[in-house]
Amino acid sequence: MSTDPLVVFTPSGKRGHFPTGTPILTAARQLGVDLDSVCGGRGICSKCQITPGLGDFAKHGVSVAPDALSEWNSVEERYKSKRGLIEGRRLGCQATVQGDVVIDVPPESQVHKQVVRKRAEARDITVNPSTKLCYVEVQEPDMHEPSGDLERLVRAIEAEWGITNIHADLHILNVMQPILRKGEWKVTVAVHLGDEENPPRIMHIWPGYYDGTVYGIAVDLGSTTIAGHLCDLISGEVVASSGIMNPQIRFGEDLMSRVSYGMMNTGGAQEMTQAVREGMNALITQVASEGQIDKQLIVDAVFVCNPVMHHLFLGIDPFELGQAPFALATSNAMRLRADDLHLGIHPSARVYLLPCIAGHVGADAAAVALSEAPDKSEDLVLVVDVGTNAEILLGNREKVLACSSPTGPAFEGAQITAGQRAAPGAIERVEIDPTTKEPRFRIIGVDAWSDEDGFTEAAAASGITGICGSGIIEAIAEMRMAGLLDPSGLIGSAAQTGTDRCILDGRTHSYVLHDGTEHDGPLITITNPDIRAIQMAKAALYSGARLLMDKFGVESVDRVVLAGAFGAHISPKHAMVLGMIPDAPLDKVTSAGNAAGTGARIALLNRDARGEIEETVRRIHKIETAIEPRFQEHFVNASAIPNAVEPFPILNSIVTLPQVSFNTGGDEKGGRRRRRRG
Ligand code: FES
């Protein structure tokens, strides 16, 4: 048994015996303890801070004497007087082992910090970025031993940081020599650690010790919006987030119209590529200015997008994606340089695009899989990313299936008579009294319900302007629960429903949700064409999910995760009444927010996650809904509200849906035609 002092690290619990005089940083490195250092133990960076414990530690079987570490030294004193050091902390590179000791590594001194995610079922993100900051002292040139400055710089990085086969781009050679001399042969370099396709590379160089950080950007490139998160690559924190509309919208609202634009117009695809790249640069400028950083400090970027956006962003004509068999140019992950995509960030910045799953299931779905990890789930989870196209994943540890389903833009408020995007003034929550059939609602930007005190005053600023996606879902589900709507999707007449809010509107009926005409406001109605549009969208979503359940050989799922910005606002109960999602306990239906964006952030902050998702995607089984005969069958059944054949036992135990049928047409005597309500 060793007579050398015992060093125990917490929270890792790693322990080992070390000769007296061993720096704590050295002991940590030898044991593989996660203790940070940028300056390589020179007492400059303070990243190696530790908190030694004193007294008895029965749990570890150690008693720590006051002199278990070397005395406070002048390097620590200098650092403390200049920059400050929390009481009780020491610099791990300066304090040496003198006796048995217990050392706590505080979270900020850990290299692989955890970025804690708020949701209980979501795993935390471990920070392990592709780019590392290394401080080195470089040997000065010597006439007797001629060698280039770069070679000596590379040798110093290899010797101190163990990073081998390092390359440098021309722009580093362009700036390196004066920086080495300005720093008196001490420099800090940002090194990209390399990946499957690329060797490690010097990204940037600063004279002396660089006390700053480097950044990365994680972008969710959607057909409608582009959202970016600027992240500190060292701490893992999001520094700024921003979003813009995708400038490609002018070429077509949905993806297929953009594919056709490319087919119909010579140079159309190139035009769209240029538009999205210009948009991307505008977003980068915006997010960098919000984060108050120099864009040149952005050294890594991760993009997730659907297959059509993926191709257009890369400058590949998406023609093949518009027709069966929907062949992607490549489904592999892409590792590029920012220059390749004309991005205005650091010239050597690396770009990573997650792999696509299939011709209709893109890198955004792969990012959702990375964030929600269905492949690691013990129970069977259905993950639905609701957008213009719904991307659906179903799986557990055993296997994961994926498909996409064309839901169209109805869920985003498009094709809906009073529909609008989610903005102040839009109705987002609806309740309808099943007895009086009277509605109450809430609008975005106002906390009170429409029948509560203070609502009118609070709503005056924005007005009541329309109804957004989550509002239309609640309105239709509430209409179904209140007996205003039958399972086939027909709205009853005033006589059939007993409320004059049901008005004749052409050959069908509409339900008046809000009449603001008295004050020159809008008449907000839910019309039968609105119901049809939502029926089509929800049937597409449900049948995709049901098809995956067929393929999995199950009749139910354990839990449902709603991803996407819209998914965050859907009420699980209303989604189920509508038959959008399979029957499941309501507390097992959760929202994941922008899971694709989170997946992009994970891939940005953790280099190992990139290989992990590439492996997962290879194992995901893709189902092409277009060629599955049962999809059509499910679609027809799912057009009913909630469903023509599925029993929905859990839903039925919570709500009783009225057995109504308005097929026979209504008696209009008690009703009224669509008109201004006075
Ligand atoms: S390692 Fe940099 S101060 Fe200790």
XYZ file of C-alpha atoms in Angstrom, residues 3-529:
527
model
C 2.582 5.710 1.750
C 2.095 8.722 -0.512
C -0.700 11.101 0.476
C -4.207 10.273 -0.722
C -6.037 12.814 -2.880
C -9.817 12.475 -3.204
C -11.684 14.631 -5.701
C -15.339 15.555 -5.346
C -17.903 15.441 -6.848
C -16.334 12.759 -9.080
C -15.119 10.594 -6.161
C -11.915 9.833 -8.088
C -8.974 9.147 -5.776
C -5.298 8.251 -5.928
C -1.978 8.481 -4.071
C 0.521 11.117 -5.182
C 4.056 11.995 -4.089
C 4.345 15.036 -1.833
C 4.786 18.139 -3.967
C 2.496 17.033 -6.820
C 0.390 19.968 -8.059
C -3.347 19.290 -7.665
C -3.784 20.032 -11.397
C -1.314 17.250 -12.208
C -3.075 14.818 -9.860
C -6.412 15.727 -11.455
C -5.066 15.149 -14.959
C -3.591 11.790 -14.023
C -6.874 10.633 -12.521
C -8.915 12.004 -15.413
C -10.666 14.503 -13.147
C -12.440 17.248 -15.045
C -10.362 20.300 -13.941
C -10.010 23.112 -16.454
C -6.837 24.928 -17.500
C -6.086 27.255 -20.384
C -2.644 28.491 -19.321
C -1.220 25.014 -18.774
C -0.552 25.527 -15.061
C 1.205 28.894 -15.231
C -1.047 30.658 -12.755
C -2.475 33.011 -15.366
C -5.919 31.773 -16.324
C -7.492 30.878 -12.938
C -9.573 28.209 -14.660
C -8.143 25.583 -12.276
C -9.768 26.882 -9.076
C -10.427 24.268 -6.408
C -11.809 24.225 -2.880
C -9.825 22.068 -0.451
C -11.754 20.525 2.443
C -10.530 20.460 6.058
C -11.266 18.007 8.890
C -12.760 14.523 8.881
C -14.392 13.014 5.834
C -15.773 9.728 7.128
C -17.369 8.972 3.768
C -13.943 8.998 2.120
C -12.076 7.647 5.134
C -9.826 10.718 5.115
C -8.853 13.235 7.753
C -7.476 16.437 6.252
C -4.932 18.450 8.259
C -4.603 22.256 7.854
C -1.235 21.743 6.131
C -2.443 19.104 3.658
C -1.693 21.524 0.815
C 1.355 23.693 0.235
C 1.190 27.239 1.543
C -0.590 30.012 -0.286
C 2.027 31.266 -2.769
C 2.932 34.520 -4.458
C 1.307 33.518 -7.785
C -1.999 32.976 -6.007
C -1.552 36.207 -4.043
C -0.855 38.144 -7.231
C -3.888 36.632 -8.919
C -6.123 37.333 -5.919
C -5.025 40.948 -5.594
C -5.496 41.610 -9.306
C -8.591 39.605 -10.177
C -10.018 38.381 -6.886
C -10.476 34.803 -5.710
C -13.389 33.469 -3.660
C -12.431 32.851 0.000
C -11.285 29.282 0.504
C -10.406 28.739 -3.148
C -6.906 27.844 -4.348
C -5.356 27.592 -7.800
C -5.038 23.879 -8.570
C -1.844 24.422 -10.538
C -0.129 26.161 -7.600
C -1.303 24.190 -4.572
C 0.687 20.993 -4.139
C -0.070 17.833 -2.179
C 1.492 17.699 1.303
C -0.833 15.237 3.040
C -4.141 13.404 2.578
C -6.613 15.833 1.108
C -10.160 16.137 -0.246
C -10.488 18.533 -3.171
C -13.774 19.857 -4.489
C -13.883 20.948 -8.120
C -16.542 23.699 -8.394
C -18.793 23.585 -11.486
C -17.114 26.582 -13.145
C -13.721 24.847 -12.983
C -14.989 21.779 -14.797
C -14.177 21.590 -18.503
C -17.254 19.539 -19.269
C -19.757 21.748 -17.542
C -23.395 20.797 -17.511
C -25.927 23.124 -19.026
C -29.007 22.246 -17.045
C -32.222 21.947 -19.019
C -35.410 22.919 -17.273
C -37.596 19.981 -18.241
C -37.388 16.957 -16.007
C -37.372 14.456 -18.848
C -34.683 16.288 -20.832
C -31.060 15.393 -20.337
C -28.600 18.126 -19.489
C -26.062 19.242 -22.071
C -22.425 18.447 -21.347
C -20.130 21.163 -22.664
C -17.413 19.541 -24.741
C -16.912 21.883 -27.697
C -14.884 21.279 -30.828
C -12.736 24.332 -30.192
C -10.344 24.676 -27.277
C -8.321 27.654 -26.042
C -4.669 26.821 -25.295
C -2.025 29.145 -23.880
C 1.503 28.203 -24.945
C 5.055 29.458 -24.700
C 6.821 29.057 -28.020
C 10.524 28.549 -28.497
C 12.166 31.579 -30.084
C 13.800 31.203 -33.510
C 17.431 30.164 -33.502
C 19.874 30.615 -36.409
C 21.625 27.419 -35.436
C 18.441 25.401 -35.568
C 16.431 26.862 -38.403
C 12.709 26.167 -38.259
C 9.504 28.055 -39.091
C 7.510 29.913 -36.452
C 4.469 27.785 -37.220
C 6.398 24.562 -36.688
C 7.601 25.730 -33.277
C 4.093 26.921 -32.374
C 2.666 23.539 -33.369
C 5.390 21.759 -31.381
C 4.518 23.797 -28.294
C 0.811 22.931 -28.598
C 1.639 19.254 -29.086
C 3.971 19.181 -26.106
C 1.716 21.073 -23.710
C -1.727 19.982 -24.818
C -1.143 16.632 -26.469
C -2.939 17.700 -29.668
C -1.175 16.180 -32.660
C -1.253 16.619 -36.449
C -2.208 20.299 -36.173
C -2.757 22.312 -39.355
C -3.200 26.023 -39.942
C -4.959 27.939 -42.699
C -3.206 30.588 -44.749
C -4.887 33.390 -42.845
C -3.148 32.212 -39.657
C 0.223 32.381 -41.427
C -0.711 35.861 -42.572
C -1.080 37.137 -39.019
C 0.968 34.760 -36.857
C 4.493 36.244 -36.908
C 3.743 39.719 -35.526
C 1.426 38.178 -32.897
C 4.142 35.796 -31.678
C 6.567 38.680 -31.335
C 4.014 41.003 -29.751
C 3.268 38.337 -27.152
C 6.972 37.776 -26.596
C 6.527 34.179 -27.731
C 3.603 33.610 -25.425
C 0.302 33.253 -27.223
C -3.188 31.848 -26.799
C -4.508 29.792 -29.682
C -8.016 28.585 -30.430
C -7.620 25.061 -31.778
C -10.381 23.191 -33.529
C -9.831 19.659 -32.298
C -10.663 18.021 -35.618
C -13.193 15.364 -36.487
C -13.657 12.293 -38.668
C -12.827 14.269 -41.797
C -10.504 17.035 -40.682
C -7.284 17.216 -38.681
C -6.977 19.641 -35.743
C -6.545 23.208 -36.954
C -5.431 26.500 -35.471
C -8.407 28.802 -35.804
C -7.187 31.982 -34.163
C -4.198 33.373 -32.318
C -3.889 36.136 -29.687
C -0.680 37.620 -28.208
C -0.119 36.601 -24.559
C -2.906 35.188 -22.456
C -6.347 35.759 -23.997
C -8.790 36.274 -21.204
C -11.882 36.035 -23.395
C -13.895 33.299 -24.988
C -14.938 32.055 -28.411
C -18.431 31.584 -29.725
C -20.524 29.277 -31.805
C -23.916 29.668 -33.391
C -26.640 27.029 -33.518
C -29.244 27.692 -36.195
C -32.626 26.151 -36.852
C -33.184 26.997 -40.512
C -36.904 26.597 -41.039
C -38.977 27.211 -44.147
C -40.747 30.141 -42.488
C -38.342 31.384 -39.849
C -34.625 31.152 -39.127
C -33.726 31.087 -35.444
C -30.180 31.330 -34.108
C -28.624 30.919 -30.666
C -25.220 32.477 -30.070
C -23.404 30.368 -27.491
C -20.258 30.853 -25.447
C -18.305 27.736 -26.425
C -16.426 27.611 -23.149
C -19.224 28.127 -20.617
C -21.967 26.679 -22.812
C -24.247 29.625 -22.078
C -26.578 31.122 -24.655
C -25.379 34.698 -25.058
C -28.095 35.891 -27.431
C -30.930 34.435 -29.462
C -32.610 35.935 -32.442
C -34.897 35.032 -35.295
C -35.788 36.377 -38.725
C -38.275 35.417 -41.401
C -36.759 33.193 -44.061
C -36.327 35.553 -47.040
C -37.094 32.620 -49.341
C -40.770 33.082 -48.492
C -41.039 35.373 -51.484
C -40.408 32.319 -53.696
C -43.237 30.307 -52.123
C -44.834 29.802 -48.719
C -44.296 26.072 -48.555
C -41.412 23.872 -49.530
C -42.962 22.317 -52.595
C -43.743 25.703 -54.105
C -40.070 26.571 -53.660
C -39.029 23.327 -55.334
C -41.372 24.207 -58.221
C -39.969 27.741 -58.381
C -36.575 26.150 -58.959
C -38.031 23.892 -61.654
C -39.915 26.637 -63.475
C -37.285 29.365 -63.414
C -33.798 29.139 -64.815
C -31.407 30.024 -62.027
C -34.289 29.847 -59.513
C -32.493 27.502 -57.136
C -29.413 29.759 -57.132
C -31.599 32.773 -56.412
C -33.091 30.963 -53.418
C -29.636 29.891 -52.214
C -28.466 33.476 -52.341
C -31.586 34.655 -50.495
C -31.213 32.176 -47.642
C -27.498 32.876 -47.255
C -28.157 36.620 -47.177
C -30.813 35.959 -44.549
C -28.383 33.840 -42.580
C -25.796 36.615 -42.597
C -28.436 39.117 -41.485
C -29.305 36.798 -38.590
C -25.645 36.389 -37.646
C -25.151 40.162 -37.639
C -28.279 40.581 -35.528
C -27.375 37.940 -32.973
C -23.760 39.154 -32.722
C -24.899 42.698 -32.138
C -27.374 41.535 -29.486
C -24.581 39.577 -27.800
C -22.245 42.584 -28.312
C -19.493 40.446 -29.771
C -17.282 40.581 -32.834
C -18.575 38.175 -35.520
C -14.984 37.092 -36.092
C -15.074 35.367 -32.702
C -17.709 32.931 -33.989
C -15.578 29.886 -34.817
C -18.162 27.114 -35.017
C -21.647 26.877 -36.483
C -24.263 24.126 -36.533
C -27.283 24.118 -38.816
C -30.396 22.003 -38.744
C -33.012 22.171 -41.463
C -35.456 20.166 -43.509
C -34.126 18.479 -46.670
C -35.249 21.202 -49.092
C -33.730 23.998 -46.972
C -30.632 21.821 -46.481
C -30.124 21.558 -50.240
C -30.894 25.188 -50.973
C -28.579 26.424 -48.217
C -25.767 24.255 -49.583
C -26.429 25.464 -53.126
C -27.796 22.103 -54.320
C -30.844 22.176 -56.603
C -33.655 20.437 -54.640
C -35.270 19.226 -57.885
C -34.971 15.532 -56.943
C -36.735 16.130 -53.640
C -39.858 17.220 -55.499
C -40.529 13.830 -57.015
C -40.461 10.147 -56.057
C -38.232 8.520 -54.944
C -37.208 11.805 -53.200
C -33.465 11.211 -53.438
C -31.257 13.438 -51.324
C -27.916 14.546 -52.804
C -26.477 13.220 -49.534
C -28.025 12.221 -46.256
C -24.687 12.302 -44.434
C -23.692 14.961 -41.959
C -21.708 17.759 -43.619
C -18.503 19.291 -42.285
C -17.643 22.485 -44.108
C -15.932 25.825 -43.704
C -17.860 29.054 -43.205
C -16.233 30.360 -46.398
C -17.882 27.575 -48.412
C -21.265 29.043 -47.524
C -20.164 32.692 -47.640
C -20.940 33.193 -43.986
C -19.590 36.366 -42.431
C -18.043 34.783 -39.364
C -14.441 33.776 -38.647
C -12.904 32.796 -42.027
C -11.774 29.399 -40.765
C -14.953 28.746 -38.764
C -16.212 25.218 -39.036
C -19.747 24.442 -40.107
C -21.587 21.279 -39.211
C -24.910 20.189 -40.682
C -26.618 17.308 -38.966
C -27.422 14.293 -41.132
C -30.800 14.027 -42.859
C -32.920 11.010 -42.011
C -34.632 10.648 -45.405
C -35.883 12.622 -48.413
C -38.716 14.070 -46.363
C -37.245 13.806 -42.894
C -34.412 16.212 -42.489
C -31.589 17.266 -40.254
C -34.182 19.126 -38.161
C -35.771 15.784 -37.266
C -32.295 14.425 -36.493
C -31.822 17.393 -34.156
C -35.148 16.627 -32.478
C -33.936 13.035 -32.036
C -30.723 14.345 -30.475
C -32.630 16.606 -28.095
C -35.425 14.221 -27.136
C -33.401 11.000 -27.416
C -36.236 8.539 -28.163
C -33.494 5.951 -28.741
C -32.590 6.189 -25.043
C -36.149 6.107 -23.730
C -37.273 3.213 -21.563
C -40.912 3.809 -22.468
C -42.390 4.148 -25.929
C -42.353 7.822 -26.877
C -43.961 9.562 -29.809
C -42.177 12.800 -30.710
C -44.060 15.107 -33.033
C -42.489 18.249 -34.443
C -45.491 20.210 -35.609
C -44.868 22.590 -38.473
C -45.850 22.917 -42.108
C -44.596 19.378 -42.350
C -44.924 17.261 -39.250
C -41.853 15.208 -38.483
C -42.720 12.209 -36.385
C -40.469 9.844 -34.419
C -41.666 6.818 -32.502
C -39.377 4.645 -30.497
C -37.596 3.451 -27.424
C -34.256 1.831 -26.658
C -35.211 -1.030 -28.972
C -35.743 0.891 -32.197
C -36.837 4.241 -33.578
C -39.070 4.824 -36.597
C -39.476 8.131 -38.412
C -41.735 9.641 -41.015
C -42.961 13.026 -42.120
C -46.500 14.000 -42.877
C -47.682 16.958 -44.946
C -49.837 18.886 -42.470
C -49.811 22.128 -44.457
C -49.853 25.597 -42.932
C -53.300 25.431 -41.201
C -51.770 24.858 -37.769
C -49.866 28.096 -38.213
C -53.109 30.009 -38.725
C -52.812 30.068 -42.537
C -55.889 29.020 -44.596
C -58.033 29.938 -41.589
C -60.606 32.702 -42.197
C -59.666 34.738 -39.125
C -56.260 33.084 -38.845
C -53.128 35.021 -38.051
C -49.684 34.283 -36.736
C -49.112 34.197 -32.994
C -48.778 37.905 -32.178
C -50.361 40.308 -29.647
C -54.104 40.464 -30.170
C -54.444 36.898 -31.494
C -56.883 34.630 -29.670
C -54.783 31.804 -28.228
C -57.062 30.147 -25.643
C -60.765 29.396 -25.973
C -63.418 27.913 -23.694
C -67.051 27.380 -24.655
C -69.722 26.838 -21.997
C -71.432 23.543 -22.944
C -74.794 24.808 -21.646
C -74.981 28.388 -22.852
C -72.604 27.805 -25.818
C -71.049 31.189 -24.964
C -67.286 31.503 -25.511
C -64.611 33.147 -23.427
C -61.088 33.555 -24.686
C -57.664 34.939 -24.016
C -55.516 36.904 -26.418
C -51.740 37.000 -26.664
C -50.400 39.831 -24.539
C -53.295 39.956 -22.043
C -53.535 37.720 -18.986
C -57.232 38.161 -18.249
C -59.916 36.095 -19.951
C -62.369 37.989 -22.122
C -65.143 37.775 -19.488
C -62.950 38.998 -16.645
C -62.583 42.500 -15.247
C -59.929 44.564 -16.919
C -59.879 42.568 -20.162
C -61.393 45.277 -22.360
C -58.948 47.907 -21.102
C -55.956 45.559 -21.397
C -56.944 44.410 -24.876
C -57.383 47.973 -26.135
C -53.690 48.327 -27.031
C -53.536 45.436 -29.480
C -57.229 44.952 -30.211
C -58.644 41.479 -30.815
C -57.237 40.819 -34.221
C -57.694 37.157 -35.171
C -56.988 33.644 -34.045
C -53.646 31.868 -34.009
C -52.842 28.159 -34.430
C -53.265 27.108 -30.811
C -56.452 29.195 -30.586
C -58.060 27.487 -33.563
C -57.287 24.052 -32.126
C -58.874 24.948 -28.799
C -61.842 26.607 -30.485
C -62.623 23.565 -32.629
C -62.117 21.097 -29.781
C -64.323 23.243 -27.506
C -66.988 23.408 -30.225
C -66.920 19.619 -30.430
C -67.195 19.286 -26.627
C -70.042 21.839 -26.498
C -72.038 19.974 -29.164
C -71.681 22.729 -31.769
C -69.732 20.509 -34.097
C -70.423 16.912 -35.080
C -67.807 14.170 -35.516
C -67.771 14.660 -39.286
C -66.742 18.292 -38.818
C -70.069 20.009 -39.588
C -71.126 23.028 -37.551
C -74.785 22.899 -36.500
C -77.340 25.589 -37.234
C -78.754 27.923 -34.582
C -81.803 25.688 -34.284
C -79.740 22.521 -33.978
C -77.356 23.931 -31.420
C -79.594 26.355 -29.575
C -77.309 29.345 -29.980
C -77.576 32.204 -32.404
C -73.781 32.326 -32.462
C -74.136 29.629 -35.142
C -74.887 31.592 -38.268
C -75.568 30.588 -41.852
C -72.480 31.284 -43.912
C -73.001 30.328 -47.542
C -74.170 26.721 -47.566
C -72.679 25.848 -44.197
C -72.586 27.390 -40.751
C -70.050 29.370 -38.841
C -69.635 30.001 -35.121
C -69.156 33.581 -33.990
C -66.299 33.628 -31.514
C -66.067 37.391 -31.226
C -67.954 40.216 -32.832
C -66.023 43.458 -32.725
C -67.925 45.137 -35.562
C -69.680 47.572 -33.259
C -66.336 49.252 -32.682
C -65.077 48.691 -36.227
C -63.253 45.573 -35.106
C -63.318 42.243 -36.897
C -66.015 39.576 -36.812
C -64.065 36.493 -35.767
C -65.817 33.321 -36.801
C -64.876 29.675 -37.094
C -66.164 28.581 -40.482
C -66.713 25.133 -41.917
C -63.804 25.574 -44.378
